[in-house]
PDB file of C-alpha atoms (C1' of nucleotides) in Angstrom:
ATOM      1  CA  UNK T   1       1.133   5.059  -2.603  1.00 75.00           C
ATOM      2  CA  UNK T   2       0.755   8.840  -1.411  1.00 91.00           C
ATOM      3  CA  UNK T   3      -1.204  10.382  -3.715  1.00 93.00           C
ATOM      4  CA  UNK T   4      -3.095  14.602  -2.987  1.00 94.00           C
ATOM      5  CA  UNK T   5      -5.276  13.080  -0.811  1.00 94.00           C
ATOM      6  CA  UNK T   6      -2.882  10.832   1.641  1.00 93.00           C
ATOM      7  CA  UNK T   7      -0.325  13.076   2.018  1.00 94.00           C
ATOM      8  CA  UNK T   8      -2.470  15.814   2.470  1.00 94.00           C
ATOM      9  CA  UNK T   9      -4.146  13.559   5.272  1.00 94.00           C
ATOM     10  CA  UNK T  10      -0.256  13.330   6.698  1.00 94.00           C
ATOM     11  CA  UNK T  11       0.259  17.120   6.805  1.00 95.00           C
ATOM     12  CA  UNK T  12      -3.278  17.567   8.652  1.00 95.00           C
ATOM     13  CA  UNK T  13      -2.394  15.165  11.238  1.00 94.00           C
ATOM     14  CA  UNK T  14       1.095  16.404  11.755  1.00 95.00           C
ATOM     15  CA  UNK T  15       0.537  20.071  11.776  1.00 96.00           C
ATOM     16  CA  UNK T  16      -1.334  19.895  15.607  1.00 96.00           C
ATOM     17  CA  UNK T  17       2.095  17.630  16.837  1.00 96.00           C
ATOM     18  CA  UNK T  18       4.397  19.477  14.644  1.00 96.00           C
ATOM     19  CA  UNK T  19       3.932  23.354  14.137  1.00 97.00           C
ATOM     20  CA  UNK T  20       5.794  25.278  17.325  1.00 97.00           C
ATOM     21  CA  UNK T  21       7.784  22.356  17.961  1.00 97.00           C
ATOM     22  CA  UNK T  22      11.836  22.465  18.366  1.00 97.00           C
ATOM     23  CA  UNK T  23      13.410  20.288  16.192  1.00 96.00           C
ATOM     24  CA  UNK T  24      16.852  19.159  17.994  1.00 93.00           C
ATOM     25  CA  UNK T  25      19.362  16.059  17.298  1.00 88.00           C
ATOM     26  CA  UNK T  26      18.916  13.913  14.061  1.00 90.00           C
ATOM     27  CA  UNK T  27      19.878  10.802  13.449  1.00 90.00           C
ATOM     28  CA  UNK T  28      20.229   8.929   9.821  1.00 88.00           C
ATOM     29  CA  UNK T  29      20.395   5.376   8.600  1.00 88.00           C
ATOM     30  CA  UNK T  30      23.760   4.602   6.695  1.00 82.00           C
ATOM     31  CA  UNK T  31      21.015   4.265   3.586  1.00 81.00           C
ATOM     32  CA  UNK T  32      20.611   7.349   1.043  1.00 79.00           C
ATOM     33  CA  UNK T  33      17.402   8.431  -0.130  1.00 81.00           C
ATOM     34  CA  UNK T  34      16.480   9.479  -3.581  1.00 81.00           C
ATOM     35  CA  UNK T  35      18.044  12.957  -2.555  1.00 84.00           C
ATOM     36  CA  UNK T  36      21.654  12.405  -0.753  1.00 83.00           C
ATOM     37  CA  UNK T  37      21.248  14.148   2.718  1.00 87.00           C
ATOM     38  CA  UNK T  38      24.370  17.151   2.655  1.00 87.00           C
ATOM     39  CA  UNK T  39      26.483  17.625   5.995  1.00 84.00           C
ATOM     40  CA  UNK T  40      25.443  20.898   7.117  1.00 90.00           C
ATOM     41  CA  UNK T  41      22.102  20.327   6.891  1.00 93.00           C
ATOM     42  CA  UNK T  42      22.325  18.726  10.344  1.00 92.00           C
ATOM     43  CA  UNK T  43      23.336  22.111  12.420  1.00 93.00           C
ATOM     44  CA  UNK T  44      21.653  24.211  10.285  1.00 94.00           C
ATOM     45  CA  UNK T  45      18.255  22.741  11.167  1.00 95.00           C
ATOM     46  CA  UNK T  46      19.066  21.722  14.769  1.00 95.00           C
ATOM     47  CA  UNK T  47      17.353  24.259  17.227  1.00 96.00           C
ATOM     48  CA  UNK T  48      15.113  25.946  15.114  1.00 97.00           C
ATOM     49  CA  UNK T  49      11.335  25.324  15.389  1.00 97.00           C
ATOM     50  CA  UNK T  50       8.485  24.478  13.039  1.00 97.00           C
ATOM     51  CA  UNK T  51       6.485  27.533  11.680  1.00 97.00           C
ATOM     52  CA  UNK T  52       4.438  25.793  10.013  1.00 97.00           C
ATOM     53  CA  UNK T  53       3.363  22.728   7.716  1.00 97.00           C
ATOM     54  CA  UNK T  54       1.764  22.619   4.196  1.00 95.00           C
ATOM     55  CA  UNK T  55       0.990  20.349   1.323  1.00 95.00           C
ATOM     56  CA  UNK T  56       1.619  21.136  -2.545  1.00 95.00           C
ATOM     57  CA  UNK T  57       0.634  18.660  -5.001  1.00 94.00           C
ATOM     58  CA  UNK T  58       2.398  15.652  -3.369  1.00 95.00           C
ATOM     59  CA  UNK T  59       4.907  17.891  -1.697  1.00 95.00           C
ATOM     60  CA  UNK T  60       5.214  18.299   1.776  1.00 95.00           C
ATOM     61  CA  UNK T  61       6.810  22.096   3.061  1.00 95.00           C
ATOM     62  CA  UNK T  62       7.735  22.313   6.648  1.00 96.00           C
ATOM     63  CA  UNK T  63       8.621  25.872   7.025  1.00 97.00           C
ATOM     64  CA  UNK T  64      10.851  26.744  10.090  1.00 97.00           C
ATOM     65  CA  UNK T  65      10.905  29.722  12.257  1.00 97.00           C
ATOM     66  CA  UNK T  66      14.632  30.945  10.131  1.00 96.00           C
ATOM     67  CA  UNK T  67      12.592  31.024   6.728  1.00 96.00           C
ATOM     68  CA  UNK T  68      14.683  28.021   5.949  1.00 95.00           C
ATOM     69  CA  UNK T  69      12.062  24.881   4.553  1.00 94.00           C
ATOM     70  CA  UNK T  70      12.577  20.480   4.882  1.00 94.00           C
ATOM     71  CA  UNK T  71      10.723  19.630   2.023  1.00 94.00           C
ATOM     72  CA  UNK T  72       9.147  15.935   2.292  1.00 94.00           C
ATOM     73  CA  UNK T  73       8.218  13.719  -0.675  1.00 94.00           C
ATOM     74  CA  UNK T  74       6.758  10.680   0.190  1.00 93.00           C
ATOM     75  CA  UNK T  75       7.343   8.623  -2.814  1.00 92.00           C
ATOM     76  CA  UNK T  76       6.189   4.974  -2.803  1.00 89.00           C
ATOM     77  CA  UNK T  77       6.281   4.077   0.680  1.00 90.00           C
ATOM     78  CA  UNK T  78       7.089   7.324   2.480  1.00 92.00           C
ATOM     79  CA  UNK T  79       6.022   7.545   5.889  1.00 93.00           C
ATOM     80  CA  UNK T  80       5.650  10.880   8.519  1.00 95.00           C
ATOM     81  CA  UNK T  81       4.846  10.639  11.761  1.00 94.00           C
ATOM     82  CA  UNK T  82       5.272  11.619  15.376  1.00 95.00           C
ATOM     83  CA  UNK T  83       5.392   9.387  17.756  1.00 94.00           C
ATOM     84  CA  UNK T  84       6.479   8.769  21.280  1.00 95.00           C
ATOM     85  CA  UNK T  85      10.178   8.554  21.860  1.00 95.00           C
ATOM     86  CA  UNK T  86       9.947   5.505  23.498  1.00 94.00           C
ATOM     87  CA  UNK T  87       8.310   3.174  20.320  1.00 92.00           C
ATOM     88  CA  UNK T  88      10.306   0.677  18.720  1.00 92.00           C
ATOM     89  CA  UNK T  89      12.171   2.161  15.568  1.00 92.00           C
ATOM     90  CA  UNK T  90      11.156   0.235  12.509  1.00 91.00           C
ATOM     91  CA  UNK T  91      12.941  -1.592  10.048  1.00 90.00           C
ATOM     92  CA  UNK T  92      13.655   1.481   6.899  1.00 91.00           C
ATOM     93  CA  UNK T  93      13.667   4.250   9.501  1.00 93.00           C
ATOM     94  CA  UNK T  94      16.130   6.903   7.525  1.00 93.00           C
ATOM     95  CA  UNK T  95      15.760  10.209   9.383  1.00 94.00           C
ATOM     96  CA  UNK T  96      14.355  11.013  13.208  1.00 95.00           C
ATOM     97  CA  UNK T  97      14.445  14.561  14.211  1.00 95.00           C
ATOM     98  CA  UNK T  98      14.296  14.558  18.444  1.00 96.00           C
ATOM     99  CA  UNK T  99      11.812  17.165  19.351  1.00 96.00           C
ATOM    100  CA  UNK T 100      11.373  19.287  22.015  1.00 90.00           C
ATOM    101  CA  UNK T 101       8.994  16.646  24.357  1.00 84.00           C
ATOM    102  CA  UNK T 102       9.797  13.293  24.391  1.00 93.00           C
ATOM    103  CA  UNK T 103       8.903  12.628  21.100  1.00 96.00           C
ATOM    104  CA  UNK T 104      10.465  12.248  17.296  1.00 96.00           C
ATOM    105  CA  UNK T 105       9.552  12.835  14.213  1.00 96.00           C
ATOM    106  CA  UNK T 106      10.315  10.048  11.918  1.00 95.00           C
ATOM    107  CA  UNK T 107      10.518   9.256   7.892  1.00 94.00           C
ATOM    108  CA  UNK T 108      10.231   5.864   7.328  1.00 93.00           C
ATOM    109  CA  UNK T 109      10.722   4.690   3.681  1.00 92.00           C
ATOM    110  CA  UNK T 110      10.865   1.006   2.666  1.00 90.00           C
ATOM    111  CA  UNK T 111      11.374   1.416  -0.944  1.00 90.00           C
ATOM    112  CA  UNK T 112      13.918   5.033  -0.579  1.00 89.00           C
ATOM    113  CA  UNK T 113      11.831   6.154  -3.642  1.00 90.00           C
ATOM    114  CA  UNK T 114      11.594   9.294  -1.356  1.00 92.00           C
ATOM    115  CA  UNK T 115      13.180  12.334  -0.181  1.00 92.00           C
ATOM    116  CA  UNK T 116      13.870  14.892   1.965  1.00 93.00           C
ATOM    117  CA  UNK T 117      16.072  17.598   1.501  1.00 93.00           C
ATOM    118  CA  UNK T 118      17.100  21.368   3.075  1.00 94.00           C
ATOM    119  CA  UNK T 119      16.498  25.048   1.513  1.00 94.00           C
ATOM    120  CA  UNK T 120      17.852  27.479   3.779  1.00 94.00           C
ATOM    121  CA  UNK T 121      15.705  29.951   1.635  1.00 93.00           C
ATOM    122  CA  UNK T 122      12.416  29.190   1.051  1.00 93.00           C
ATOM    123  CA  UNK T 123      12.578  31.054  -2.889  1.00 92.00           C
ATOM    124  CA  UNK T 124      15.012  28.819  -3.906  1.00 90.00           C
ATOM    125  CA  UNK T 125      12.409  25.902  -3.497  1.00 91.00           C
ATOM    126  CA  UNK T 126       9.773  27.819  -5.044  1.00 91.00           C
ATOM    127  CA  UNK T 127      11.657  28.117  -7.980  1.00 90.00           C
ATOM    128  CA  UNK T 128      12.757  24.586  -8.384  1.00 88.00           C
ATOM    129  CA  UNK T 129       8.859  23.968  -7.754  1.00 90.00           C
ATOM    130  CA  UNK T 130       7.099  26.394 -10.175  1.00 86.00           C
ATOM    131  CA  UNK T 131       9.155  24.648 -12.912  1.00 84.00           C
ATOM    132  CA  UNK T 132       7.365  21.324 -11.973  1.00 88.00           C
ATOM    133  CA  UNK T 133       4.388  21.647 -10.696  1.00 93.00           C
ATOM    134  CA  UNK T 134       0.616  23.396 -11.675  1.00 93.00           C
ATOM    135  CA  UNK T 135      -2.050  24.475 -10.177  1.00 94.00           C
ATOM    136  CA  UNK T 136      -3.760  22.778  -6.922  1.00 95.00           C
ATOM    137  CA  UNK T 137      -6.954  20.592  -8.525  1.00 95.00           C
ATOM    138  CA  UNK T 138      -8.997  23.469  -6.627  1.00 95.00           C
ATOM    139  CA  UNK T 139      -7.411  26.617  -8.070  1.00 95.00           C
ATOM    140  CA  UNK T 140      -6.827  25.682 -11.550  1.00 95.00           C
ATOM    141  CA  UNK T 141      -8.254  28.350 -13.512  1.00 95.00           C
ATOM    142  CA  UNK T 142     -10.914  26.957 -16.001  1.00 95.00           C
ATOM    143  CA  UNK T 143      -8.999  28.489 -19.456  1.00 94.00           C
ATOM    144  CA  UNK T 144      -5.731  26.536 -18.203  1.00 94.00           C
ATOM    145  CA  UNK T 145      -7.240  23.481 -17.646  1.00 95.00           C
ATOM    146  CA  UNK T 146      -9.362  23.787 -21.137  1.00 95.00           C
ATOM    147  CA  UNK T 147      -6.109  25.053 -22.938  1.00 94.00           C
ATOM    148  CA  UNK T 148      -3.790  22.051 -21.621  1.00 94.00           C
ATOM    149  CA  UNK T 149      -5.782  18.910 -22.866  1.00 95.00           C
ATOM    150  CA  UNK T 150      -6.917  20.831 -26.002  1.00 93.00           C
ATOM    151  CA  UNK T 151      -3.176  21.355 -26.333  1.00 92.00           C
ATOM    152  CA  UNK T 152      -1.609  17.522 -25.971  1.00 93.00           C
ATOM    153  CA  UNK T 153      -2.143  14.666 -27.816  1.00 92.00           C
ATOM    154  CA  UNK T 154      -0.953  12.138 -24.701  1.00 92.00           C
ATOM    155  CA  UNK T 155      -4.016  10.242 -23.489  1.00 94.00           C
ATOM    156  CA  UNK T 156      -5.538  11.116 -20.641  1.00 95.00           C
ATOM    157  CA  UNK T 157      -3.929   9.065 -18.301  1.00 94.00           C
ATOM    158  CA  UNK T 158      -0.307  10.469 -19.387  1.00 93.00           C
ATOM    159  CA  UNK T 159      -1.754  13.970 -18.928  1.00 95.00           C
ATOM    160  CA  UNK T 160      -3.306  13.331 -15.357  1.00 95.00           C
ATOM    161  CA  UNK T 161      -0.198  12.006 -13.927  1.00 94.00           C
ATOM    162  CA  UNK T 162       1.959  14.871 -15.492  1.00 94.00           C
ATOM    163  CA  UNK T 163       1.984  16.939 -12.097  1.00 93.00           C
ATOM    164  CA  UNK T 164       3.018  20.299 -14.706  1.00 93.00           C
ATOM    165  CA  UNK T 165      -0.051  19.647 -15.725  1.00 95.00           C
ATOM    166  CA  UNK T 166      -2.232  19.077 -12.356  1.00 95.00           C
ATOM    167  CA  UNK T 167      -0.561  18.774  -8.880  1.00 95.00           C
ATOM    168  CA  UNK T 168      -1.101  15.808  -7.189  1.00 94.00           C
ATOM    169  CA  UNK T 169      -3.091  13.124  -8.955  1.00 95.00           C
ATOM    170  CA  UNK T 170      -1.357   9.967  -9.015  1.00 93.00           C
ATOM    171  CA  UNK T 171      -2.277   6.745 -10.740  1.00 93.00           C
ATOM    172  CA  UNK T 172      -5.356   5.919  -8.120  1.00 92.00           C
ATOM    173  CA  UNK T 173      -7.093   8.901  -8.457  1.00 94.00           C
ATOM    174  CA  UNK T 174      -6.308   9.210 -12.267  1.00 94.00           C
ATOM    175  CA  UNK T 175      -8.592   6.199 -12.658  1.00 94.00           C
ATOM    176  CA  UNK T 176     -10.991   6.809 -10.199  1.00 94.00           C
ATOM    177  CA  UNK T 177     -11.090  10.055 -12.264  1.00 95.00           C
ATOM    178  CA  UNK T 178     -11.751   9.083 -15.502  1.00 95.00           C
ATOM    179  CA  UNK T 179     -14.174   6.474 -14.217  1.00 95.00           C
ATOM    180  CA  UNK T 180     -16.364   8.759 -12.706  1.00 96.00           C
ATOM    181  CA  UNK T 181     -16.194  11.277 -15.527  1.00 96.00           C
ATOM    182  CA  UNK T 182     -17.468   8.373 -17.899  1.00 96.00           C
ATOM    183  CA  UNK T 183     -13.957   9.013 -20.270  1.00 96.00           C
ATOM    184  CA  UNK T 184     -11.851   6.550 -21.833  1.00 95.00           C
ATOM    185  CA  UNK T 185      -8.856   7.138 -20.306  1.00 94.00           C
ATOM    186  CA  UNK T 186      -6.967   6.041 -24.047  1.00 93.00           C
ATOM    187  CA  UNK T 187      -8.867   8.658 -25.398  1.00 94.00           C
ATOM    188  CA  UNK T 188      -6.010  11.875 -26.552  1.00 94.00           C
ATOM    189  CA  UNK T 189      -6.213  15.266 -24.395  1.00 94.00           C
ATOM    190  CA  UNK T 190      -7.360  16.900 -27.592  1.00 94.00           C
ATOM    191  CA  UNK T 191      -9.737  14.796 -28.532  1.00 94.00           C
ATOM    192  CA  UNK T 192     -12.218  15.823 -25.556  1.00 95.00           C
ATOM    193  CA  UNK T 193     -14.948  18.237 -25.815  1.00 95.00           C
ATOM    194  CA  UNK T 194     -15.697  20.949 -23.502  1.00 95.00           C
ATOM    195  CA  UNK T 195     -18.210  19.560 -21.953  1.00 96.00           C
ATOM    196  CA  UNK T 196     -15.987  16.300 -21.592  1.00 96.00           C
ATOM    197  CA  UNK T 197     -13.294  18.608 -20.111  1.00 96.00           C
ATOM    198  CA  UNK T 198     -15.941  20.186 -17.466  1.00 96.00           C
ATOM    199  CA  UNK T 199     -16.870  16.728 -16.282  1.00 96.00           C
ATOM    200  CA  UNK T 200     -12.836  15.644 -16.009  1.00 96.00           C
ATOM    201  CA  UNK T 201     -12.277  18.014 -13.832  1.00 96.00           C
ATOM    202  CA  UNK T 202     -15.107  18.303 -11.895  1.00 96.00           C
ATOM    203  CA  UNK T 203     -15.012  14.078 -11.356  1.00 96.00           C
ATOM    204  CA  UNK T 204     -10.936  14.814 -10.056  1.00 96.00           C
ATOM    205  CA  UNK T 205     -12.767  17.176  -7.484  1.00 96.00           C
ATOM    206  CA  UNK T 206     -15.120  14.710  -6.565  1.00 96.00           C
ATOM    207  CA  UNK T 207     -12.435  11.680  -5.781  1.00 95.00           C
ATOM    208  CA  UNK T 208      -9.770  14.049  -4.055  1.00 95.00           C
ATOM    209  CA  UNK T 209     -12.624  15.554  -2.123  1.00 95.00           C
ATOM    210  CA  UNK T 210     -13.680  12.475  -0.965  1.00 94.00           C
ATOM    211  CA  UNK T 211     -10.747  10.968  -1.106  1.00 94.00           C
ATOM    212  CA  UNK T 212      -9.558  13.289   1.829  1.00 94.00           C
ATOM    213  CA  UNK T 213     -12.724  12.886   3.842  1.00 94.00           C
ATOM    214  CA  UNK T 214     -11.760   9.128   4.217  1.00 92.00           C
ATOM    215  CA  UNK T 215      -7.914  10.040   5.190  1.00 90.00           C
ATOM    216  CA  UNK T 216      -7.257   8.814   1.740  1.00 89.00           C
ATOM    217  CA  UNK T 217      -6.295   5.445   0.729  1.00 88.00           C
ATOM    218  CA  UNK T 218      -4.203   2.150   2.251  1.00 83.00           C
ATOM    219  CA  UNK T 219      -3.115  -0.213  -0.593  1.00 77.00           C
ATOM    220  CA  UNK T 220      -0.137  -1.515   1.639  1.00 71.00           C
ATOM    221  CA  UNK T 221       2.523   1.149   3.302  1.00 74.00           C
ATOM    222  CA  UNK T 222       0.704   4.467   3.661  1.00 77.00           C
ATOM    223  CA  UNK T 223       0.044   5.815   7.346  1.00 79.00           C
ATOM    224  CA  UNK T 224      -1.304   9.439   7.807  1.00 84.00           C
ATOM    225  CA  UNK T 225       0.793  11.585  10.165  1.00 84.00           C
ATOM    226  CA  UNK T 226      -0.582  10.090  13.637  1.00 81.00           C
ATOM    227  CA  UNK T 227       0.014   6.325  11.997  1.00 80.00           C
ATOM    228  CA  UNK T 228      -3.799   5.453  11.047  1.00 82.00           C
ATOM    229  CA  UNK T 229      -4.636   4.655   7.773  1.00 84.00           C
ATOM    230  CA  UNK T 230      -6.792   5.765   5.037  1.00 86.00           C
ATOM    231  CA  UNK T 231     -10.097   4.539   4.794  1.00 84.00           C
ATOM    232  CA  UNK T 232     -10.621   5.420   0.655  1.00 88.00           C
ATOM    233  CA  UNK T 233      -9.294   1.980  -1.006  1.00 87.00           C
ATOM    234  CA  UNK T 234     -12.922   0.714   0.283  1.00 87.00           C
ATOM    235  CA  UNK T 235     -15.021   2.942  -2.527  1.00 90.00           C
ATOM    236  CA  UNK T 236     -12.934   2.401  -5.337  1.00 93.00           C
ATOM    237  CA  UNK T 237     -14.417   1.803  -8.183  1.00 93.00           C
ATOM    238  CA  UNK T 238     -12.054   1.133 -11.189  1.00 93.00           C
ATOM    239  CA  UNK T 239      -8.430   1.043  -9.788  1.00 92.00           C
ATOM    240  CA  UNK T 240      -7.326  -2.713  -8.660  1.00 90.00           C
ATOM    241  CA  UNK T 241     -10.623  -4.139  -9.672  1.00 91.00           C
ATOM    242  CA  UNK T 242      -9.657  -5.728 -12.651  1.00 90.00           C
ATOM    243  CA  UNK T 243     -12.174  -8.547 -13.668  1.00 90.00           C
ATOM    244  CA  UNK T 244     -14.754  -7.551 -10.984  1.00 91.00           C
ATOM    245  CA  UNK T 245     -18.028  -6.167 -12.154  1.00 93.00           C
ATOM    246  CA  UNK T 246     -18.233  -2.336 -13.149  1.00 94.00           C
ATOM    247  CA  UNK T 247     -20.163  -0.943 -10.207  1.00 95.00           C
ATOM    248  CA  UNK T 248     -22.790   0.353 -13.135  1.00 96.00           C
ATOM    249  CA  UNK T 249     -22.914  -1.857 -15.934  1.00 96.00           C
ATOM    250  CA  UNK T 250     -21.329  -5.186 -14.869  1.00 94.00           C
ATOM    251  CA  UNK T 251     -19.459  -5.722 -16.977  1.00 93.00           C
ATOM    252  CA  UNK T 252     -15.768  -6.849 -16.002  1.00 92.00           C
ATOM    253  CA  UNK T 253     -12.822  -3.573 -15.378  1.00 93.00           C
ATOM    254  CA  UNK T 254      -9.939  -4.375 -17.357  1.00 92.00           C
ATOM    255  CA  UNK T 255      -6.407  -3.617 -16.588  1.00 91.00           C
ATOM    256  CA  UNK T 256      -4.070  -2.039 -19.470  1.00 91.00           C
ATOM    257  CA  UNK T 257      -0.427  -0.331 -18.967  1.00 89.00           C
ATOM    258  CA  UNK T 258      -1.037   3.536 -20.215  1.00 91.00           C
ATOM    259  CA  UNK T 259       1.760   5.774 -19.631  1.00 90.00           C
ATOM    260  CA  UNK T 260       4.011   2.921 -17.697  1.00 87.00           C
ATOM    261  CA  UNK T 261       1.418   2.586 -15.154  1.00 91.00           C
ATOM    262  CA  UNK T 262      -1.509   0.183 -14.661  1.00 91.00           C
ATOM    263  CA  UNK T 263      -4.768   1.340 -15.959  1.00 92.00           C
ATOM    264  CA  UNK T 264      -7.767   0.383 -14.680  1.00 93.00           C
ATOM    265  CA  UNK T 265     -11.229   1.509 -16.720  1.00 94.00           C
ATOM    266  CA  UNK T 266     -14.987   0.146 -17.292  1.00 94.00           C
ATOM    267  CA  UNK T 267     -14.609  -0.418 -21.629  1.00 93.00           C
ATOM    268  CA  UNK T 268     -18.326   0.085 -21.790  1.00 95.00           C
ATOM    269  CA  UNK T 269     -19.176   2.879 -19.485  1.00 95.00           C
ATOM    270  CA  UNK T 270     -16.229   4.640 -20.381  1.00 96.00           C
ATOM    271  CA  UNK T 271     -15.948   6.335 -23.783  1.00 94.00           C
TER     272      UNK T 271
ATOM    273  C1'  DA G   1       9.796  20.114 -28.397  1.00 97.15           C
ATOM    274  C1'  DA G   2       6.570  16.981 -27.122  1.00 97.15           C
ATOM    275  C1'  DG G   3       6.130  12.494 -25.958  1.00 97.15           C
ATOM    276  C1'  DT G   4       7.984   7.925 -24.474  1.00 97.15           C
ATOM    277  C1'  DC G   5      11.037   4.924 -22.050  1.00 97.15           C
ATOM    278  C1'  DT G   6      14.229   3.389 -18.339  1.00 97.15           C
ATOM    279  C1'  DC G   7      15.842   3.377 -13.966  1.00 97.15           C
ATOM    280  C1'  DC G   8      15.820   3.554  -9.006  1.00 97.15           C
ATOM    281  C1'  DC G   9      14.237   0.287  -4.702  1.00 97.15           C
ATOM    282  C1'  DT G  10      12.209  -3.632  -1.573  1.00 97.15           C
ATOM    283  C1'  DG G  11       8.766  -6.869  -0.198  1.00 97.15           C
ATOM    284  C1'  DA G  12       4.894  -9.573  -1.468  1.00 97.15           C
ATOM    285  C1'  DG G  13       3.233 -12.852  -4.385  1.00 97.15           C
ATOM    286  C1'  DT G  14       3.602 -16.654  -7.875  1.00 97.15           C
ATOM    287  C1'  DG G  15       5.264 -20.766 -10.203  1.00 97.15           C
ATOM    288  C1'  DC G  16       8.169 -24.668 -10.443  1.00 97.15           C
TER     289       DC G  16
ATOM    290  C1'  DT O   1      11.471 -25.329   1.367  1.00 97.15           C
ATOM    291  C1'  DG O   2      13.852 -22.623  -1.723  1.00 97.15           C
ATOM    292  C1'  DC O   3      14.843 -20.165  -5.504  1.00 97.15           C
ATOM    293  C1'  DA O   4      13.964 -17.196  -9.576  1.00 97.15           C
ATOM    294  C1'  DC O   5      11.098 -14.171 -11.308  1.00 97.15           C
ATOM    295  C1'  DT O   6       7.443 -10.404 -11.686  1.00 97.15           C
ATOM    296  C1'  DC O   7       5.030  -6.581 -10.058  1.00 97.15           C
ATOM    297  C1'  DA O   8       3.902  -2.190  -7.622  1.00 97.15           C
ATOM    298  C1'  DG O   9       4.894   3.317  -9.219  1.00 97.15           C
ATOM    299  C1'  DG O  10       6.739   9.031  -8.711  1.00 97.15           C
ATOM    300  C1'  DG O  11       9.917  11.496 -10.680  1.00 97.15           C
ATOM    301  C1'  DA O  12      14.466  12.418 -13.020  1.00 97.15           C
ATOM    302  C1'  DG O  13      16.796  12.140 -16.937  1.00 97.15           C
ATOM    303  C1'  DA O  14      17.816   9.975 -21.371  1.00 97.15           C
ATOM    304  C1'  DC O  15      16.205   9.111 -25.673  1.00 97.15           C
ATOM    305  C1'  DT O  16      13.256   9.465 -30.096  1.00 97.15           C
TER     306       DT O  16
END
DNA sequence: AAGTCTCCCTGAGTGC
DNA sequence: TGCACTCAGGGAGACT
């Protein structure tokens, strides 16, 4: 499940294979993503070359050398890679873009909760983005983040996966998150103190940071951009550990459905 | 208007 | 062995 960390993993990987590269014939499975690919798309990206690659939140922008974007999401089970020409296609393949050496770039998505889709300009996307996303874990400024849990009574758990909120945590890292910070993750936005707030933050830091140093996490699907996977899902300490011992106190991680989503938490250590 | 719920999708796993 | 069922979850949109 792609989360800051894996698909920023994907984007480092790809950029070396992918940035100055000439993207030429596509082909599509018969299957539609989440986003319906629109005729057009095909000729207008055909020929032009890859200016560059960046992550936001759990977005993927490949710029090309036009100022047109392909923005990537990865979903579920989205997969991006480059690979020789020659190696078998899998099974859920939906787009391969021929490039300019016998090689493709591929998006592979079992589950089609995934998308990718065509700005020629790249303000239009930025638009559609800056009414969905905040700030990068990183940059957010310390009175926004302080200002947005004072200011909702969701738990935390609703309020770390709303990506207006923070870009790119996802339901790992939201656990790992508030596991690390010590914090109830039932506990309302506005019922945390500043100091709790400081240590929220600074634990999301922490896991992403890590997170990314171990190519992030493989629970069953993800690949990074070169097809090796994530190394992360071997330090976790609260998300799918329910019933084994709390790596601090012992006592067994339970599993609770916050915000739709399983929630994994330490009911002792975390308050 | 903020917050909650449902739906989309497939494969792995479980129980009978 | 085979079938029915549940579960995984990001984001869009509907609903309260």
């Amino acid at each position: 499940m792609p989360e800051l960390p894996e698909v920023e993993t994907v984007v480092r990987d790809l950029r070396p294979l992918l940035v100055g590269r000439e993207l030429r014939a596509i082909r599509r499975s018969k299957q539609a993503l989440r986003v319906k690919w629109q005729k057009g798309w095909e000729k207008a990206i055909a020929g032009k070359r890859v200016a560059g690659i960046q992550r936001r939140g759990k977005w993927i922008r490949v710029d090309l050398d036009d100022g047109s974007l392909l923005i990537v999401h990865l979903g579920m089970t989205g997969q991006l890679t480059v690979v020789a020409a020659s190696e078998v296609v899998p099974s859920h393949t939906h787009l391969v873009f021929e490039l300019d050496q016998p090689q493709e770039l591929r998006f592979r998505d079992v589950r089609r909760f995934g998308s990718m889709t065509f700005y020629p300009r790249a303000e239009e996307w930025e638009v559609v983005l800056s009414g969905k996303l905040g700030p990068e874990p990183w940059d957010m400024p310390q009175e926004q983040w302080h200002q947005a849990l004072k200011g909702t009574k969701r738990n935390l758990k609703a309020a770390l996966l709303d990506q207006r909120l923070i870009a790119g945590v996802g339901n790992i890292y939201a656990d790992e998150s508030c596991f690390v910070a010590g914090l109830d993750p039932r506990r309302s936005g506005s019922s945390l103190r500043p100091k709790e707030r400081d240590r929220l933050l600074d634990a999301i830091l922490m896991v992403l940071t890590r997170a990314i140093e171990c190519r992030g996490s493989t629970i069953r699907d993800y690949i990074g951009g070169s097809g090796l996977q994530g190394g992360y899902q071997g330090e976790f300490v609260a998300y799918g550990r329910t019933g084994e011992p709390c790596v601090k106190c012992g006592s067994p991680i339970q599993c609770i459905r916050l915000a739709g989503r399983s929630t994994h938490f330490c009911a002792r250590c975390q308050k």
